[in-house]
Short mmCIF file of C-alpha atoms in Angstrom, two decimals:
data_model
loop_
_atom_site.label_atom_id
_atom_site.label_comp_id
_atom_site.label_asym_id
_atom_site.label_seq_id
_atom_site.Cartn_x
_atom_site.Cartn_y
_atom_site.Cartn_z
CA MET R 1 34.42 -0.69 -54.00
CA ALA R 2 33.28 1.18 -50.83
CA SER R 3 36.43 -0.96 -48.88
CA ALA R 4 38.65 1.38 -51.42
CA ARG R 5 37.00 4.47 -50.12
CA LEU R 6 37.09 3.94 -46.94
CA ASP R 7 41.32 2.98 -47.12
CA GLN R 8 41.73 7.18 -48.22
CA ILE R 9 39.68 8.45 -44.85
CA SER R 10 42.83 9.61 -42.64
CA VAL R 11 42.81 10.69 -38.64
CA LEU R 12 43.24 13.96 -40.26
CA HIS R 13 40.21 13.85 -41.67
CA LEU R 14 38.52 12.85 -38.61
CA ARG R 15 39.52 15.49 -36.94
CA TYR R 16 38.59 18.43 -38.59
CA TYR R 17 35.16 16.52 -39.18
CA LEU R 18 34.77 16.42 -35.58
CA ALA R 19 36.42 20.38 -34.95
CA VAL R 20 33.04 20.85 -37.90
CA VAL R 21 30.59 18.97 -35.53
CA GLU R 22 31.76 20.70 -32.55
CA GLU R 23 32.01 24.15 -33.18
CA GLY R 24 28.34 24.04 -35.23
CA THR R 25 29.78 26.19 -38.18
CA ILE R 26 32.91 25.92 -40.88
CA ARG R 27 33.92 29.13 -40.07
CA ALA R 28 34.65 28.74 -36.27
CA ALA R 29 36.21 25.17 -36.81
CA ALA R 30 38.56 26.81 -39.14
CA ALA R 31 39.59 29.06 -36.99
CA ARG R 32 39.37 26.22 -34.35
CA ILE R 33 42.45 23.95 -36.52
CA GLY R 34 43.99 26.83 -38.28
CA ILE R 35 43.84 26.56 -41.55
CA SER R 36 41.54 28.91 -44.18
CA GLN R 37 37.85 27.80 -44.73
CA PRO R 38 38.02 27.13 -48.33
CA SER R 39 40.73 24.25 -47.11
CA LEU R 40 38.41 23.07 -44.41
CA SER R 41 35.47 23.04 -47.01
CA GLN R 42 37.43 21.25 -49.42
CA GLN R 43 38.51 18.15 -46.87
CA LEU R 44 34.64 17.95 -46.21
CA SER R 45 33.75 17.17 -49.85
CA ARG R 46 37.01 15.05 -49.85
CA LEU R 47 35.69 13.35 -46.69
CA GLU R 48 31.90 12.99 -47.72
CA LYS R 49 33.09 11.41 -50.78
CA HIS R 50 35.18 8.47 -49.24
CA VAL R 51 32.15 8.13 -46.94
CA GLY R 52 29.42 8.16 -50.02
CA THR R 53 26.87 9.95 -47.93
CA SER R 54 25.61 13.41 -47.11
CA LEU R 55 27.39 14.13 -43.45
CA LEU R 56 26.77 17.79 -42.91
CA ARG R 57 23.14 20.41 -44.01
CA ARG R 58 23.97 22.92 -44.10
CA SER R 59 21.59 25.93 -42.75
CA HIS R 60 21.40 29.50 -41.79
CA THR R 61 22.65 29.17 -38.95
CA GLY R 62 25.41 26.90 -39.52
CA VAL R 63 26.12 23.17 -40.10
CA ILE R 64 23.81 20.20 -39.06
CA PRO R 65 24.81 16.20 -39.04
CA THR R 66 22.51 14.27 -41.03
CA PRO R 67 22.25 10.58 -39.77
CA ALA R 68 24.87 9.40 -41.08
CA GLY R 69 27.22 12.21 -39.96
CA LEU R 70 25.93 11.72 -36.24
CA GLU R 71 27.16 7.88 -36.35
CA LEU R 72 30.65 9.21 -37.67
CA ALA R 73 30.95 12.10 -35.26
CA ASP R 74 30.60 8.69 -32.35
CA ILE R 75 33.23 7.02 -33.79
CA ALA R 76 35.56 9.84 -35.24
CA ASP R 77 34.86 10.48 -31.28
CA GLU R 78 36.22 7.10 -30.37
CA THR R 79 38.90 6.98 -32.13
CA ILE R 80 40.97 9.51 -31.67
CA ARG R 81 40.62 9.28 -27.72
CA ALA R 82 41.65 6.08 -28.53
CA LEU R 83 44.59 6.87 -30.50
CA GLY R 84 45.41 9.90 -27.81
CA ARG R 85 45.82 7.34 -24.79
CA LEU R 86 48.51 5.27 -26.67
CA GLY R 87 51.82 5.55 -25.19
CA THR R 88 50.62 8.61 -23.13
CA PRO R 89 50.72 8.65 -19.42
CA ARG R 90 47.27 9.00 -18.32
CA PRO R 91 46.78 11.25 -15.31
CA HIS R 92 46.40 10.63 -11.66
CA ILE R 93 42.09 10.83 -12.08
CA GLN R 94 40.11 10.71 -15.90
CA LEU R 95 36.81 11.85 -15.01
CA GLY R 96 34.36 12.27 -18.30
CA VAL R 97 31.03 14.76 -18.25
CA PRO R 98 28.51 15.89 -20.70
CA ARG R 99 28.97 19.00 -23.13
CA GLY R 100 27.68 22.06 -22.39
CA THR R 101 28.60 20.81 -18.19
CA ARG R 102 28.24 24.69 -16.21
CA SER R 103 32.16 25.84 -15.11
CA THR R 104 30.26 25.61 -10.93
CA VAL R 105 29.94 21.31 -11.72
CA LEU R 106 33.56 21.64 -13.17
CA THR R 107 34.76 23.14 -9.82
CA THR R 108 32.47 21.39 -7.28
CA LEU R 109 34.47 18.21 -9.53
CA LEU R 110 37.56 19.60 -9.35
CA SER R 111 37.06 20.13 -5.50
CA LYS R 112 36.36 16.66 -4.94
CA PHE R 113 38.59 14.49 -6.71
CA GLY R 114 41.84 17.41 -6.71
CA ALA R 115 43.72 19.49 -9.58
CA ASP R 116 45.01 16.42 -11.11
CA VAL R 117 41.90 15.91 -13.30
CA GLU R 118 41.47 15.35 -16.31
CA PHE R 119 38.13 16.43 -18.05
CA VAL R 120 36.94 14.09 -20.58
CA GLN R 121 33.72 15.08 -22.79
CA LEU R 122 31.85 12.00 -22.79
CA ASP R 123 28.05 11.55 -23.21
CA THR R 124 26.44 10.28 -21.03
CA ALA R 125 24.25 7.60 -22.93
CA LYS R 126 28.02 6.25 -22.80
CA SER R 127 29.49 6.83 -19.76
CA PHE R 128 28.74 3.97 -18.11
CA ALA R 129 30.05 1.63 -20.46
CA ALA R 130 33.19 3.87 -20.68
CA LEU R 131 33.69 2.63 -17.36
CA ARG R 132 32.99 -0.39 -17.25
CA HIS R 133 35.43 -0.28 -19.79
CA GLY R 134 37.69 1.76 -17.38
CA ASP R 135 38.15 4.56 -20.11
CA VAL R 136 37.49 6.93 -17.34
CA HIS R 137 37.67 7.10 -13.77
CA ALA R 138 34.30 8.45 -12.51
CA ALA R 139 31.94 10.28 -14.90
CA ALA R 140 28.97 13.21 -14.28
CA VAL R 141 26.37 12.68 -16.26
CA ARG R 142 22.65 14.26 -16.74
CA GLY R 143 20.06 12.43 -14.75
CA PRO R 144 17.51 11.07 -14.30
CA VAL R 145 19.75 8.02 -14.27
CA ALA R 146 18.63 4.08 -14.95
CA ASP R 147 19.43 1.24 -12.27
CA HIS R 148 21.60 -0.76 -14.59
CA GLY R 149 21.56 -3.94 -12.04
CA ASP R 150 24.07 -6.22 -11.50
CA ASP R 151 25.69 -4.71 -14.59
CA ASP R 152 27.04 -1.70 -12.81
CA ALA R 153 26.83 -3.49 -9.38
CA GLY R 154 30.54 -2.03 -8.58
CA LEU R 155 29.35 1.75 -9.38
CA ARG R 156 28.29 4.14 -7.28
CA VAL R 157 25.58 6.70 -8.01
CA SER R 158 25.28 10.34 -5.99
CA LEU R 159 23.40 13.60 -6.74
CA LEU R 160 25.93 16.36 -7.74
CA ASP R 161 23.89 19.07 -8.47
CA GLU R 162 20.82 19.80 -9.04
CA VAL R 163 19.13 23.65 -10.53
CA PRO R 164 15.89 24.58 -12.00
CA LEU R 165 15.61 25.49 -15.84
CA GLY R 166 14.57 28.70 -16.78
CA VAL R 167 13.64 30.00 -19.95
CA LEU R 168 16.04 31.97 -22.41
CA VAL R 169 14.54 34.40 -24.99
CA GLY R 170 15.72 36.69 -27.78
CA SER R 171 15.81 39.89 -27.10
CA ASN R 172 12.53 40.45 -30.16
CA SER R 173 11.18 37.69 -28.22
CA PRO R 174 7.59 38.71 -26.95
CA LEU R 175 8.50 37.45 -23.71
CA ALA R 176 11.79 39.95 -23.13
CA SER R 177 9.68 42.40 -21.71
CA ARG R 178 8.70 39.63 -18.84
CA THR R 179 9.98 39.58 -14.98
CA ALA R 180 9.17 35.94 -14.74
CA VAL R 181 7.40 33.54 -17.14
CA THR R 182 4.59 30.36 -17.19
CA ALA R 183 4.69 27.36 -19.23
CA ARG R 184 1.56 29.00 -20.65
CA ASP R 185 3.51 31.63 -21.76
CA LEU R 186 5.18 29.58 -23.53
CA ALA R 187 2.31 28.29 -26.08
CA GLY R 188 3.21 28.63 -29.71
CA HIS R 189 6.86 28.76 -29.23
CA ARG R 190 9.49 26.45 -30.94
CA LEU R 191 12.20 24.82 -28.33
CA CYS R 192 15.94 24.57 -28.62
CA TRP R 193 16.68 20.61 -28.70
CA PHE R 194 19.57 18.85 -28.53
CA ASP R 195 20.09 14.85 -29.89
CA GLU R 196 18.40 13.01 -27.69
CA ARG R 197 20.76 9.82 -28.05
CA ARG R 198 23.12 11.83 -25.86
CA ALA R 199 21.27 11.63 -22.39
CA PRO R 200 17.77 9.77 -23.23
CA LEU R 201 16.72 10.06 -20.15
CA TYR R 202 16.69 14.08 -19.48
CA ALA R 203 15.48 14.42 -22.93
CA GLU R 204 12.44 12.26 -21.56
CA SER R 205 12.57 14.00 -18.43
CA ILE R 206 11.92 17.61 -20.23
CA GLU R 207 9.25 16.39 -22.38
CA ARG R 208 7.26 14.56 -19.34
CA TRP R 209 7.17 18.14 -17.99
CA CYS R 210 6.41 19.84 -21.15
CA GLY R 211 3.70 17.19 -21.24
CA ARG R 212 2.02 17.93 -17.62
CA HIS R 213 1.87 21.66 -18.06
CA GLY R 214 -0.06 21.31 -21.89
CA TRP R 215 3.07 22.36 -23.47
CA GLN R 216 3.64 20.36 -26.97
CA PRO R 217 6.28 22.33 -28.66
CA ALA R 218 8.17 21.71 -31.76
CA LEU R 219 11.72 20.31 -31.61
CA VAL R 220 14.95 22.94 -33.04
CA VAL R 221 17.42 20.06 -33.35
CA MET R 222 20.70 22.80 -33.11
CA ASP R 223 23.44 20.07 -31.45
CA PRO R 224 25.86 20.03 -31.11
CA GLY R 225 26.34 23.45 -31.88
CA GLY R 226 27.68 25.36 -28.88
CA ALA R 227 26.16 28.50 -26.69
CA GLY R 228 27.17 30.58 -29.73
CA LEU R 229 24.87 29.17 -32.24
CA HIS R 230 22.17 28.73 -29.81
CA ASP R 231 21.79 32.83 -28.74
CA ASP R 232 22.00 33.30 -32.08
CA ALA R 233 19.27 31.66 -33.04
CA LEU R 234 17.13 32.77 -30.17
CA ARG R 235 18.12 36.98 -31.71
CA ARG R 236 16.81 35.71 -34.83
CA HIS R 237 13.48 33.95 -34.21
CA PRO R 238 11.12 35.51 -32.02
CA ASP R 239 9.38 32.36 -31.38
CA LEU R 240 12.15 29.49 -30.04
CA VAL R 241 13.44 29.45 -26.47
CA ALA R 242 15.77 27.38 -24.14
CA LEU R 243 15.30 25.82 -21.33
CA ARG R 244 18.98 26.49 -19.07
CA PRO R 245 19.94 27.11 -16.07
CA ALA R 246 20.46 30.88 -14.57
CA ASP R 247 24.22 30.66 -14.00
CA GLU R 248 24.79 29.79 -17.22
CA MET R 249 26.87 32.51 -19.67
CA HIS R 250 25.31 34.25 -22.42
CA GLY R 251 25.22 36.64 -24.90
CA GLU R 252 24.11 40.12 -25.51
CA GLY R 253 21.04 40.12 -26.99
CA VAL R 254 19.63 37.28 -24.76
CA SER R 255 17.59 37.09 -22.18
CA TRP R 256 17.55 34.80 -19.06
CA LEU R 257 13.77 34.49 -17.15
CA PRO R 258 12.23 32.57 -14.18
CA LEU R 259 9.96 29.63 -15.08
CA ALA R 260 7.00 29.29 -12.31
CA ASP R 261 7.59 25.56 -11.35
CA PRO R 262 10.44 24.79 -13.33
CA PRO R 263 11.98 21.67 -15.04
CA THR R 264 15.28 20.80 -12.80
CA GLU R 265 18.69 19.74 -14.63
CA GLN R 266 20.48 16.88 -12.18
CA ILE R 267 24.11 15.87 -12.37
CA TYR R 268 24.67 12.88 -11.05
CA LEU R 269 28.60 11.48 -10.04
CA ILE R 270 28.96 8.13 -11.38
CA GLU R 271 32.67 6.46 -9.41
CA ALA R 272 33.67 2.93 -9.14
CA SER R 273 32.77 2.00 -5.29
CA THR R 274 36.59 1.60 -4.59
CA ARG R 275 38.42 4.21 -7.00
CA ARG R 276 41.14 3.23 -9.12
CA ARG R 277 44.65 4.35 -9.46
CA SER R 278 46.66 5.21 -12.10
#
């Protein structure tokens, strides 16, 4: 029976699986957890057997969750965060931030909220619900931000940061020798992408920008791999580009180029009109 299989899933299974999803490779996840790669692979196989479906798709760049795998990652993240709150005193401020938040934004938030803040990884799409349920005190989100009407009347939204995006390419890209590029130069290039459900309005804004400039790239979904996984893919594939702010940290073998009439990354801060204290 399906229920009997599911009963065999432990919190440890969820922790291991979430580490693999967040790191993007089994090797990196094993190093982070502190177990051998074969042991982790065995645990993942057991988890897939308990769930009854494939959770990860292997590729030459790492592993990518299947649709069922993405659902389980969300469940695992929510479960582990909820268990972590049991019996643990909350810090002065818990602040949700989306994955990949730049260090300059984190510094701004620390300056605003003080050193007692704890950053909690939180997808933009889940931020309003997390605030309503009291899971976090405030949240930084990737804009644009939708008007949620009366449901969120007690929340205050303010623009925290806005930066232009440029083009990140591998050193073997035909664009690597340029000092700047236009959207027209990107014709024929694929775009490094992410799971749009994490920040749907941000995804729509980038896709609209591409459409306005006559660029309709094939989207290569690599989320939730880290920056290292993205850099490796750019180095391997000359036709692959990413849209990133200038001040992000990048590895060797990749170059950042300014983009004419660029799209922007907007980071908004959402907080209760009267901030709650723990």
